[in-house]
Tab-separated table of C-alpha atoms in Angstrom:
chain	number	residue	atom	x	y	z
A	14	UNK	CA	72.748	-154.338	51.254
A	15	UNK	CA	74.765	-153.125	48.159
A	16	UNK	CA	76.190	-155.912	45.901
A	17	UNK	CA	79.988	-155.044	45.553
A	18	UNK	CA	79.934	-158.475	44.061
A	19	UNK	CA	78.632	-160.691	42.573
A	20	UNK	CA	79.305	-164.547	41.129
A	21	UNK	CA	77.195	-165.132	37.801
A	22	UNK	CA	76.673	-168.821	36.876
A	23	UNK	CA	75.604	-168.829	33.539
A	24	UNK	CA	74.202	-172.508	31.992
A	25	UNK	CA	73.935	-172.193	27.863
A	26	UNK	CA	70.839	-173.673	26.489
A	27	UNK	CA	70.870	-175.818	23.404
A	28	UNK	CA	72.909	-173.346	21.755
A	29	UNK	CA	75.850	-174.420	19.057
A	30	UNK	CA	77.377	-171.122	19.258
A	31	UNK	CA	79.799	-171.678	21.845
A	32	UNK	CA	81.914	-169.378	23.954
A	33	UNK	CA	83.371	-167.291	21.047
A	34	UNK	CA	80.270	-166.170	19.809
A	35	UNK	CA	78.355	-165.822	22.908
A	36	UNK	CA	81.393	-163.811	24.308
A	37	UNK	CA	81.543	-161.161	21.800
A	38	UNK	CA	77.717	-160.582	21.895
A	39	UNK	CA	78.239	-160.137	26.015
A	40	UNK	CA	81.156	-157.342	24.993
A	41	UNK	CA	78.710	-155.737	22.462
A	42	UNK	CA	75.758	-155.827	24.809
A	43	UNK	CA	77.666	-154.675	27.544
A	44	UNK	CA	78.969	-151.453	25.855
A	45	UNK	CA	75.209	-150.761	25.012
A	46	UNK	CA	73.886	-151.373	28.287
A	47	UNK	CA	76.641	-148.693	29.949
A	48	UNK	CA	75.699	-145.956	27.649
A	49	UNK	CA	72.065	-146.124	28.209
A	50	UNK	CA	72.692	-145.470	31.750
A	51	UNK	CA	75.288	-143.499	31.210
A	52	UNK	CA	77.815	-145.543	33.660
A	53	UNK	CA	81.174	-147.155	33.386
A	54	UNK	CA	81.473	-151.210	32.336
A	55	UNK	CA	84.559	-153.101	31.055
A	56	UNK	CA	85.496	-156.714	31.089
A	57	UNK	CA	88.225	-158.921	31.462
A	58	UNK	CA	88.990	-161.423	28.643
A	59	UNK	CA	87.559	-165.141	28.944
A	60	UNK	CA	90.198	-167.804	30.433
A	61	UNK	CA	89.484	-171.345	30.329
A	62	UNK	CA	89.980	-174.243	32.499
A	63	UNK	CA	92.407	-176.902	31.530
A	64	UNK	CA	89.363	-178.847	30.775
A	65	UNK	CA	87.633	-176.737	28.803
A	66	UNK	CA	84.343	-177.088	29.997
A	67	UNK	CA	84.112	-173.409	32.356
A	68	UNK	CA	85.142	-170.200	30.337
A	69	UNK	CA	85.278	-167.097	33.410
A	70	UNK	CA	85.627	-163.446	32.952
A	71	UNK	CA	85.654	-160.464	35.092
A	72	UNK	CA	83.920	-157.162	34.899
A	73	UNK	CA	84.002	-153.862	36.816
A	74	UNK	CA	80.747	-151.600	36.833
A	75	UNK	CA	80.850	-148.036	38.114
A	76	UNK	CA	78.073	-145.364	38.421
A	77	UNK	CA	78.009	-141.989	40.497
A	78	UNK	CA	77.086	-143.620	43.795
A	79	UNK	CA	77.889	-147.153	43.127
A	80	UNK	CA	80.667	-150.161	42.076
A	81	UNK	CA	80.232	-153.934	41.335
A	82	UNK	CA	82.621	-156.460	40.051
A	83	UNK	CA	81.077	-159.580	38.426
A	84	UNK	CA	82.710	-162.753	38.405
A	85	UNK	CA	81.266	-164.508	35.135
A	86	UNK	CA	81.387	-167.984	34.549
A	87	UNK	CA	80.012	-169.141	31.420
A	88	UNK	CA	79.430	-173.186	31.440
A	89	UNK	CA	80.052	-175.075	28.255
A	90	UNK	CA	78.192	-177.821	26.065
A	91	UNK	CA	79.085	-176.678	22.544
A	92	UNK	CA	80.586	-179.362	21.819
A	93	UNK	CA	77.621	-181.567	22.649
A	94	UNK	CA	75.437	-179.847	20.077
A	95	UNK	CA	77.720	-179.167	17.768
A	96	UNK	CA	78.516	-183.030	17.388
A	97	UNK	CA	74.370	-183.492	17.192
A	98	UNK	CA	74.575	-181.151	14.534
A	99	UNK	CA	76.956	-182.717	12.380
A	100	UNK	CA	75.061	-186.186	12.365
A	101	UNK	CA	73.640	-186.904	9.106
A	102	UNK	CA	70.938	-185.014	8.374
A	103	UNK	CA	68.818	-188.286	6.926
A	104	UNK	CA	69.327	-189.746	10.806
A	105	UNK	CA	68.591	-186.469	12.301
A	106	UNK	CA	65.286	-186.350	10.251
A	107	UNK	CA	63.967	-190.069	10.909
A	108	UNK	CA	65.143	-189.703	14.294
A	109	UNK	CA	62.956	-186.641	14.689
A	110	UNK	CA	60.198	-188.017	12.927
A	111	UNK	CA	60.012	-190.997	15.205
A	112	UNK	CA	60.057	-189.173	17.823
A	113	UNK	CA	57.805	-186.224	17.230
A	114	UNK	CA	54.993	-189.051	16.369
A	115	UNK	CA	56.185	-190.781	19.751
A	116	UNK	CA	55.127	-187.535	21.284
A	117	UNK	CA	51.700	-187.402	19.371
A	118	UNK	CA	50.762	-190.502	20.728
A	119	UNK	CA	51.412	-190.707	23.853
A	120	UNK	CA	49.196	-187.571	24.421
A	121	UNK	CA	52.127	-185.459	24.984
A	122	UNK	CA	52.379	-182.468	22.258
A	123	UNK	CA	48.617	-182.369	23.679
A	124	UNK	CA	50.029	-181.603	26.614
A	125	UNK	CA	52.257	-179.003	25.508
A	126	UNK	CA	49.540	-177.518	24.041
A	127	UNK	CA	47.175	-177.268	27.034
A	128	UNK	CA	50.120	-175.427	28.909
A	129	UNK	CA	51.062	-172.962	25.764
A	130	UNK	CA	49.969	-173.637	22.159
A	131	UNK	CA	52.572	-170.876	21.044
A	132	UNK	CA	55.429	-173.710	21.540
A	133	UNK	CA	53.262	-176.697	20.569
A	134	UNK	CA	53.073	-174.714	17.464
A	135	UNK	CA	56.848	-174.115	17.385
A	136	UNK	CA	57.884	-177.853	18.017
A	137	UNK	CA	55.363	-178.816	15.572
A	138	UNK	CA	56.512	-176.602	12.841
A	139	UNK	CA	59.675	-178.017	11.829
A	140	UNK	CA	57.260	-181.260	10.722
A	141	UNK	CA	55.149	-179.391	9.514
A	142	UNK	CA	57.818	-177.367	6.799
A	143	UNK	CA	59.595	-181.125	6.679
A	144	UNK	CA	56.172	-182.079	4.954
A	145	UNK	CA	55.881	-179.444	2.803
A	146	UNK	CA	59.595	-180.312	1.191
A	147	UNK	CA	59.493	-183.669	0.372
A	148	UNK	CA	55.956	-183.516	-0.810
A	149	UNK	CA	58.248	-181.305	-3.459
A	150	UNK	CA	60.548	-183.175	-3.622
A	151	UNK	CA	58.691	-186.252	-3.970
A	152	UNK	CA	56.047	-184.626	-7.032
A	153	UNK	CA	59.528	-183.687	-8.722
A	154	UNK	CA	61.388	-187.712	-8.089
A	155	UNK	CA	57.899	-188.812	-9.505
A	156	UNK	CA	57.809	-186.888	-12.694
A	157	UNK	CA	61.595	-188.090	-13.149
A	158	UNK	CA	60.678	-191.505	-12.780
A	159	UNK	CA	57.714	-191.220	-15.174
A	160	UNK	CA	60.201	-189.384	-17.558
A	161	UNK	CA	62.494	-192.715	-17.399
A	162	UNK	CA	59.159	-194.634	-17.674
A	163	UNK	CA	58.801	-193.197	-21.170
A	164	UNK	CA	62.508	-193.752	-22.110
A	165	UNK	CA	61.474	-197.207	-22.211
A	166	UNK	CA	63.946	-197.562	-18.954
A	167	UNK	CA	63.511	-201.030	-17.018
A	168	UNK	CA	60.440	-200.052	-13.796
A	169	UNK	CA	63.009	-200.911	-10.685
A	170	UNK	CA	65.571	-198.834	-12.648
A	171	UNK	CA	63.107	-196.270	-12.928
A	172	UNK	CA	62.191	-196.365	-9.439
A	173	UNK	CA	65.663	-196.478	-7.713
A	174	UNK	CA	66.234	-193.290	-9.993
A	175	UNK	CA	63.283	-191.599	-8.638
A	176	UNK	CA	64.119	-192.306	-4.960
A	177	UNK	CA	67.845	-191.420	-5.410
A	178	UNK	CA	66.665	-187.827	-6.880
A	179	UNK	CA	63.933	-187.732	-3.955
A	180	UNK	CA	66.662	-188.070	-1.049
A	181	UNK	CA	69.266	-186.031	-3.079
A	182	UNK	CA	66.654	-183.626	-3.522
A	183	UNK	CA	65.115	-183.592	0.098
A	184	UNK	CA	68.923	-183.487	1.497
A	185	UNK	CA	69.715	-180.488	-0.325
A	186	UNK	CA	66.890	-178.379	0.154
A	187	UNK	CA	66.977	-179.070	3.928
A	188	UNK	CA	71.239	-178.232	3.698
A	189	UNK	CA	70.660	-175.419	2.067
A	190	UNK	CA	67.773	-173.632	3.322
A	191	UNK	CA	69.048	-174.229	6.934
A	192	UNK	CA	70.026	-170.771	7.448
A	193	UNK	CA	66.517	-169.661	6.850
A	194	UNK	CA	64.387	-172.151	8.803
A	195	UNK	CA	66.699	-173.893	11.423
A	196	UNK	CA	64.614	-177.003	10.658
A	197	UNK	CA	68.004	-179.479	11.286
A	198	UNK	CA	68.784	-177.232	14.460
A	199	UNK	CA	65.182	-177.659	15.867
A	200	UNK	CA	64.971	-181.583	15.049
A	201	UNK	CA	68.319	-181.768	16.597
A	202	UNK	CA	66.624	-180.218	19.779
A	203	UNK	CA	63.760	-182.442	19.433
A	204	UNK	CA	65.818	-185.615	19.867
A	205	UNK	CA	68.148	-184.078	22.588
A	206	UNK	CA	65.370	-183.332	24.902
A	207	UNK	CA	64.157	-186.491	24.268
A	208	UNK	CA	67.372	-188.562	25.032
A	209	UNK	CA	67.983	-185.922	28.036
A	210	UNK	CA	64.592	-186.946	29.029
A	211	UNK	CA	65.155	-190.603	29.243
A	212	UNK	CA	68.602	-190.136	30.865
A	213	UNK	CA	69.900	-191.510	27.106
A	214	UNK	CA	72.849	-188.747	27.530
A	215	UNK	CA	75.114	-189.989	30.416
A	216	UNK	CA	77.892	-187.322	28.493
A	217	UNK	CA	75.415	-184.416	29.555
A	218	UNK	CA	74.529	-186.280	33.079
A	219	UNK	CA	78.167	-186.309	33.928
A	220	UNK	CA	78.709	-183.054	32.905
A	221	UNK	CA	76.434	-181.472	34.991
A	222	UNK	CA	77.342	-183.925	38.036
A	223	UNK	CA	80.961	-181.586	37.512
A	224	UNK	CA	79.033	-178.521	37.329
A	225	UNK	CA	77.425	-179.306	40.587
A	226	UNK	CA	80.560	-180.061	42.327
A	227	UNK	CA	81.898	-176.985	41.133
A	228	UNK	CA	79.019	-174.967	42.402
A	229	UNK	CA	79.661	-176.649	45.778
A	230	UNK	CA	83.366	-175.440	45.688
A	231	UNK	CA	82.000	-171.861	44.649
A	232	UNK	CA	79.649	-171.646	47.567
A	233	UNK	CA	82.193	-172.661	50.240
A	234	UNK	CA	85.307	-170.394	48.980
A	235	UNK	CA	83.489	-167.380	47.232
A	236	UNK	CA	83.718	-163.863	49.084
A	237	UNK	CA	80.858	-162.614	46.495
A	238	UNK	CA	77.667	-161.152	48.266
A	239	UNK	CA	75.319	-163.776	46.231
A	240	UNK	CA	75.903	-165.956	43.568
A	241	UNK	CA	72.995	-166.028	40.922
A	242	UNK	CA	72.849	-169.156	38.633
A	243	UNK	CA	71.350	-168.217	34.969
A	244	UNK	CA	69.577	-170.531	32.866
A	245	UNK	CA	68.415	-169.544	29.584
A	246	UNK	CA	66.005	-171.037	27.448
A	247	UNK	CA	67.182	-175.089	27.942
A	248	UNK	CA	69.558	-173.650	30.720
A	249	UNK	CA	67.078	-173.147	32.772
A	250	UNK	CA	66.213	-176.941	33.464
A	251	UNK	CA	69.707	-177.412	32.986
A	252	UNK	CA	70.401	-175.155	36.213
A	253	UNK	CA	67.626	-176.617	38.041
A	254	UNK	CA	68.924	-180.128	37.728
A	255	UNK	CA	72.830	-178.538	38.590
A	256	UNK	CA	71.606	-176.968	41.195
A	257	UNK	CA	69.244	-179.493	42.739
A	258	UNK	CA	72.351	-182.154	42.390
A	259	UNK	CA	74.114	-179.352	44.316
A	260	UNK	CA	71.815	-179.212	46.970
A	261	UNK	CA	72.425	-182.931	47.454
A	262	UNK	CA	75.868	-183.420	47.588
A	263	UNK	CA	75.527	-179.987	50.144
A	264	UNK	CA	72.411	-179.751	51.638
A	265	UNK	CA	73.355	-176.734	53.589
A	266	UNK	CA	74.853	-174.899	50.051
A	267	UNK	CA	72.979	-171.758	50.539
A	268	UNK	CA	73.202	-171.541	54.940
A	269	UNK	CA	76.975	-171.376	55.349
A	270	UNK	CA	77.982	-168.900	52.561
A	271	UNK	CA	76.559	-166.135	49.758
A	272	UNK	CA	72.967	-166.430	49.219
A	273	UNK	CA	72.269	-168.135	46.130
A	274	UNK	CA	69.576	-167.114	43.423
A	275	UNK	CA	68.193	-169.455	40.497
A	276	UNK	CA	67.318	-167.058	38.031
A	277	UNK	CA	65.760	-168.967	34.786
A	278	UNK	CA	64.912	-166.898	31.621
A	279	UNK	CA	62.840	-168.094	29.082
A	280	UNK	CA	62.292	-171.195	30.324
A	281	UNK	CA	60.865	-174.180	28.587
A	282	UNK	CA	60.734	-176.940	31.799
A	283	UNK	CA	57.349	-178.807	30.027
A	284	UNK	CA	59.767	-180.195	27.124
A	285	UNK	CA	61.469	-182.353	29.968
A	286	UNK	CA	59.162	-182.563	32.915
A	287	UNK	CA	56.333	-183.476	30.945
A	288	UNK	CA	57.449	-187.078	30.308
A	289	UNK	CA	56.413	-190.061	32.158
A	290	UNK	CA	60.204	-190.834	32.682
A	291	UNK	CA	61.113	-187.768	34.150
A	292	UNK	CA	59.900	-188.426	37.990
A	293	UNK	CA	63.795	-187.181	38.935
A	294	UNK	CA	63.273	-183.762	37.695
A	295	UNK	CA	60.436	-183.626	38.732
A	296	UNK	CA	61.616	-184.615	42.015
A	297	UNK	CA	63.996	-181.687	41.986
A	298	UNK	CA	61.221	-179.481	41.459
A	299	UNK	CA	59.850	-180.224	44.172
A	300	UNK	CA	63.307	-179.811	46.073
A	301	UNK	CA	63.826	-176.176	44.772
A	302	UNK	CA	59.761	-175.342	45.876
A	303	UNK	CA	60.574	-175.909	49.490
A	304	UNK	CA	64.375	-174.956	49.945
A	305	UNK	CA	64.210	-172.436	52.415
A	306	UNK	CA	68.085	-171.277	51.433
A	307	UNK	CA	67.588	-170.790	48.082
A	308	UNK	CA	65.815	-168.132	45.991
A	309	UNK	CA	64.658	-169.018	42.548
A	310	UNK	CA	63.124	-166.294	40.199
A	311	UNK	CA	61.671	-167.732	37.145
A	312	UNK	CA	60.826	-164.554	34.434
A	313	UNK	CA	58.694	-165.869	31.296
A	314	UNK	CA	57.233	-163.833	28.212
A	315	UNK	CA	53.939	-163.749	26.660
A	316	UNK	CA	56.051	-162.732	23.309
A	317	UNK	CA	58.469	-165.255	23.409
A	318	UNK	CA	56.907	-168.164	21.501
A	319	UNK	CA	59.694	-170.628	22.640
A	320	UNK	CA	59.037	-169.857	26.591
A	321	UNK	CA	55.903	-171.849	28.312
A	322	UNK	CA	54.017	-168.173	29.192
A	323	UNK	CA	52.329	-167.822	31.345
A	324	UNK	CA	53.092	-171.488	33.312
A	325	UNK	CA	54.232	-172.799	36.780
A	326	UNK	CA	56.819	-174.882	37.314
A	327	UNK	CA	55.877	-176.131	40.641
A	328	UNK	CA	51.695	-176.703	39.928
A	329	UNK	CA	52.328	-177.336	36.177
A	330	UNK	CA	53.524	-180.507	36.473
A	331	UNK	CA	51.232	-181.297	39.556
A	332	UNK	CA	53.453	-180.946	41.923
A	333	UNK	CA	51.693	-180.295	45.538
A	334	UNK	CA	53.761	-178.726	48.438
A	335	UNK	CA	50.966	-177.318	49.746
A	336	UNK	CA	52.118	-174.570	52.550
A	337	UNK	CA	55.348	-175.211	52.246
A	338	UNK	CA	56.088	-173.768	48.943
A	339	UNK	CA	58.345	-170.608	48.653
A	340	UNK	CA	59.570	-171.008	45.141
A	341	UNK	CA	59.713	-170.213	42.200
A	342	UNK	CA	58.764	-166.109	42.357
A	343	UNK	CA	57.284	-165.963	38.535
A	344	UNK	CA	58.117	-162.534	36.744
A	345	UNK	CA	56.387	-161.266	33.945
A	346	UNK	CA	58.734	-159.523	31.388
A	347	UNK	CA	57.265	-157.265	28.166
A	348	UNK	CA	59.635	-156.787	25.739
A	349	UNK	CA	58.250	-153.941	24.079
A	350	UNK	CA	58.931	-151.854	27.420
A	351	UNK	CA	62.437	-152.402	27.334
A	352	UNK	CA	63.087	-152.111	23.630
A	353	UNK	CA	62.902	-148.721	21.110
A	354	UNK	CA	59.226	-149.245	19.324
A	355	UNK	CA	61.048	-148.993	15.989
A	356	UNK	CA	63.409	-151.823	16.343
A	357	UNK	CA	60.608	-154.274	18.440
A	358	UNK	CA	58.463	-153.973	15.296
A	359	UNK	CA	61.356	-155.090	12.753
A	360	UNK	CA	62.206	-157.921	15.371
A	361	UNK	CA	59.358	-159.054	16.746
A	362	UNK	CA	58.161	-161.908	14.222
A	363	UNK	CA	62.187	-163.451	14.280
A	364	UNK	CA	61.673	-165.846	16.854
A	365	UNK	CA	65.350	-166.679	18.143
A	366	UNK	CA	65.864	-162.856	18.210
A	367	UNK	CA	63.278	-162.465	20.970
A	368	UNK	CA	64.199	-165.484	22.670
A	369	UNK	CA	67.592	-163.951	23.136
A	370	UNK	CA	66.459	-160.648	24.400
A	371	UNK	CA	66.221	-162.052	27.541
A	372	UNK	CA	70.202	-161.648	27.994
A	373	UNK	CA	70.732	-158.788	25.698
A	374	UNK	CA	71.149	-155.067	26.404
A	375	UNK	CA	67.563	-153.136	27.151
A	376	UNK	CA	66.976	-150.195	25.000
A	377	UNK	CA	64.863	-148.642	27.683
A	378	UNK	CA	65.226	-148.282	30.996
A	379	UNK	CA	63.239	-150.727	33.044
A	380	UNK	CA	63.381	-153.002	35.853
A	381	UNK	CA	64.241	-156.060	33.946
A	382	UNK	CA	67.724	-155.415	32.560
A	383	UNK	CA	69.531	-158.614	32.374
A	384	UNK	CA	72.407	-156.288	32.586
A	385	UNK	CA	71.512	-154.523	35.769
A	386	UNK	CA	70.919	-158.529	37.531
A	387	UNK	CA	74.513	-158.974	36.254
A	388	UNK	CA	76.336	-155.963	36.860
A	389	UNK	CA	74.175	-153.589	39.360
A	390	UNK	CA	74.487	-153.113	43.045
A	391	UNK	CA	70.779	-154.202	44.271
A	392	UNK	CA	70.516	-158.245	45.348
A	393	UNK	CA	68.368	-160.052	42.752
A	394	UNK	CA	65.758	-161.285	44.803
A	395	UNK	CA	65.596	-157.371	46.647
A	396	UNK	CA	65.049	-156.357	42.584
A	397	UNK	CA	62.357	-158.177	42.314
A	398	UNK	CA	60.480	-157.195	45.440
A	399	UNK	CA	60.304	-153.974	44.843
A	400	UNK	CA	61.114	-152.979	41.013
A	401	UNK	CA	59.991	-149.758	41.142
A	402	UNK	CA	62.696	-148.879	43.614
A	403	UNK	CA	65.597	-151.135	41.728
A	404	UNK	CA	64.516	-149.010	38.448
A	405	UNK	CA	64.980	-145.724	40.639
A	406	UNK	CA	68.613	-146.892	41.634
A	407	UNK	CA	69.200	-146.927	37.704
A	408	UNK	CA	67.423	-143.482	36.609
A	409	UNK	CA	66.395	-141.168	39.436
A	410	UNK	CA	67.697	-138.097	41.317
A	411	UNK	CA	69.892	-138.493	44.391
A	412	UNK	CA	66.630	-137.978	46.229
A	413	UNK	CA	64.717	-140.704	44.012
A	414	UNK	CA	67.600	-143.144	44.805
A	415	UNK	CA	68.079	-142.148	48.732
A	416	UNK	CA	64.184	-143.384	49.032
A	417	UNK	CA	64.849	-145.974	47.070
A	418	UNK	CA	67.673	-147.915	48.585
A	419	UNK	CA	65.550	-147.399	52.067
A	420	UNK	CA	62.873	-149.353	50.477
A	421	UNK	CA	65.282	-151.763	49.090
A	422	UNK	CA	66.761	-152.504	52.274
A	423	UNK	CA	63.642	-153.014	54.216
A	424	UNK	CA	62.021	-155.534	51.142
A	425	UNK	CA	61.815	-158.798	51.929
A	426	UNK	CA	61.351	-161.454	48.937
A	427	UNK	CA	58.564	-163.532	49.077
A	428	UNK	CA	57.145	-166.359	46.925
A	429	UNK	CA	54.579	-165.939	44.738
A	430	UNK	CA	51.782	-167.643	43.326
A	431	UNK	CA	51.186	-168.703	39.935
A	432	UNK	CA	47.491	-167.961	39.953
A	433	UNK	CA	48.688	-164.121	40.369
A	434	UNK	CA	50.569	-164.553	37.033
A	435	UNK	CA	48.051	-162.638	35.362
A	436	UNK	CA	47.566	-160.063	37.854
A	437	UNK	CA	51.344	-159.216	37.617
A	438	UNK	CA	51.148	-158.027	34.355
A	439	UNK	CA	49.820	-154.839	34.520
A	440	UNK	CA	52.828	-154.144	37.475
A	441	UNK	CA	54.975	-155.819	34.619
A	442	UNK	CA	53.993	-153.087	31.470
A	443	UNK	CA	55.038	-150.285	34.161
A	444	UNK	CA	58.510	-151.258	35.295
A	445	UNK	CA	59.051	-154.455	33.916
């Protein structure tokens, strides 16, 4: 079956950017994935419910043999983060603090760092960098104080001196060099996870209670061939909860309409799952392992330091299904396949960058290409059955895509294990 269309769902992570932003990088992206496969790709501008909290846009893909219209909704929590991110920064930092050490002790960052010690690393950094600046700032309040000492200055003058130029000095180092280490914007994650976590965000909770209902309404009126919900980075427990609430306000959602794919991207599930609390999500988990009606591909990177790679969702956080499992179908993506050698090795060490290549243009062909998913003709779960072939649709000769779309029509999706995670790597640095 050919996709003539297609609904995207796509669930920001913990992202401040916002539609604007995220909008114009889809328009750039887009023009860059068209002329690497030499194909036709416009787009509709955004419009926005009277709420404000689903931006949709249109666009209209054409090759030689082939046409797809997306309908692209993008779903909104800007405002959430941006509102974290204009807390004080001394609350953001104590709050982060007490929480990070929270963490430590109740055996959890160990945790994290049995399943990937590349984002232990990452969480712990921001602490780590924290340190390091007010130990400066600290030697520098101390020599001031000492100065006022020998001034002949009164000692608790002396001292309330020295810790006003400590937090003066602390806060405007960590203002100021925020552009460089996104210390704030990490600690800010910290704590949101943490609340999220604890179900200490009922504005998030009720948000995604509407997203769910809308994803209900979407399923029973769409005329779209299958409707693929995207989560990205956070996003992707944020679409697993959406979609899981889905499931139980409909518990037929993906029997009586298009089929519907979970696609999650970079995905970071440990940071929420791994809590004592969080028996819910994990509950969902196990929901989404057994739904017969739903597909859910879950693509991870060994590059991408703020992805759990490799990990499985399901038998990660000891969830058993036994036979019954069908989902999640783990992917392995290499980002130096899809991306021009010079440019991977002037990227590769800017963390956020590669995060964010998961839903940017591929330099390369290949048969990950969050733009083909978005815009091509071949069903997302068919794609990943049989890459090779979906990579053919994209590149080959007629003949190359006639065989092609036979295999693609015959493939049937299955589930796959995470103990073959390894093993699908080498099928990975050949065609993505």
């Amino acid at each position: 079956m050919r996709v003539q269309h297609r609904h995207i769902i796509y669930i920001q992570g913990y992202d401040p950017r916002g539609l604007a932003q995220y909008y114009r990088m889809f328009r750039t992206e887009l023009r860059k994935f068209g002329r690497l496969y030499q194909l036709s790709a416009t787009m509709g501008r955004p419009q926005t419910g009277s709420d404000g909290e689903i931006a949709s846009w249109t666009i209209e893909t054409k090759a030689d043999d082939w046409q797809t219209r997306t309908s692209y909704d993008f779903l909104r929590f800007e405002d959430f983060i941006q509102r974290d991110l204009a807390s004080p920064i001394w609350r953001t930092v104590l709050q982060a603090v007490w929480i990070y050490w929270r963490l430590v002790f109740a055996g959890t960052i160990a945790r994290f760092g049995r399943a990937n010690w590349r984002f232990a690393t990452f969480i712990t950094y921001p602490h780590f960098l924290l340190l390091l600046e007010a130990s400066g700032a600290a030697a520098l309040a101390f020599v001031f104080g000492k100065g006022l000492d020998a001034l002949g200055i009164p000692s608790l003058l002396s001292i309330a001196a020295a810790v006003a130029v400590f937090v003066a000095l602390l806060g405007t180092v960590l203002k100021y060099t925020e552009n460089q280490t996104y210390l704030l914007y990490v600690l800010c994650d910290t704590i949101w996870t943490w609340e999220f976590s604890h179900r200490a965000r009922p504005d998030w909770d009720q948000r995604i209670d509407r997203f769910a209902q809308y994803l209900v309404k979407v399923a029973r009126e769409s005329d779209a061939d299958e409707i693929v919900i995207v989560g990205h980075s956070s996003g992707s427990f944020l679409g697993t909860e959406m979609l899981a609430r889905a499931l139980q306000l409909d518990p037929a959602l993906g029997r009586h309409g298009p089929r519907i794919v979970l696609l999650t991207i970079g995905g970071n599930f440990p940071i929420v799952g791994f809590h004592a609390v969080s028996q819910p999500f994990r509950d969902h988990l196990r929901m989404l392992a057994t739904e017969p009606s739903i597909d859910w591909i879950d693509c991870q990177s060994r590059k991408d330091v703020m992805n759990f790679y490799p990990f499985d969702p399901i038998k990660g956080h000891d969830i058993d299904v036994g036979e019954a499992r069908r989902n999640p179908k783990i992917v392995s993506v290499r980002f130096r396949d899809i991306i021009k050698p010079e440019h991977y090795n002037l990227f590769r060490w800017k963390f956020f960058r590669v995060h964010f290549q998961f839903v940017m243009a591929n330099e390369r062909p290949d048969a990950y290409d969050f733009f083909m998913i978005v815009c091509g003709p071949i069903p997302l779960s068919a794609r990943v059955a049989v890459p090779d072939a979906a990579l053919a649709v994209a590149i080959g000769d007629p003949a190359a895509r006639e065989w092609a779309w036979k295999r693609i029509e015959t493939a049937k999706a299955g589930a796959a294990d995470a103990n073959d995670l390894g093993d699908m790597e080498p099928s990975a640095r050949r065609s993505g």
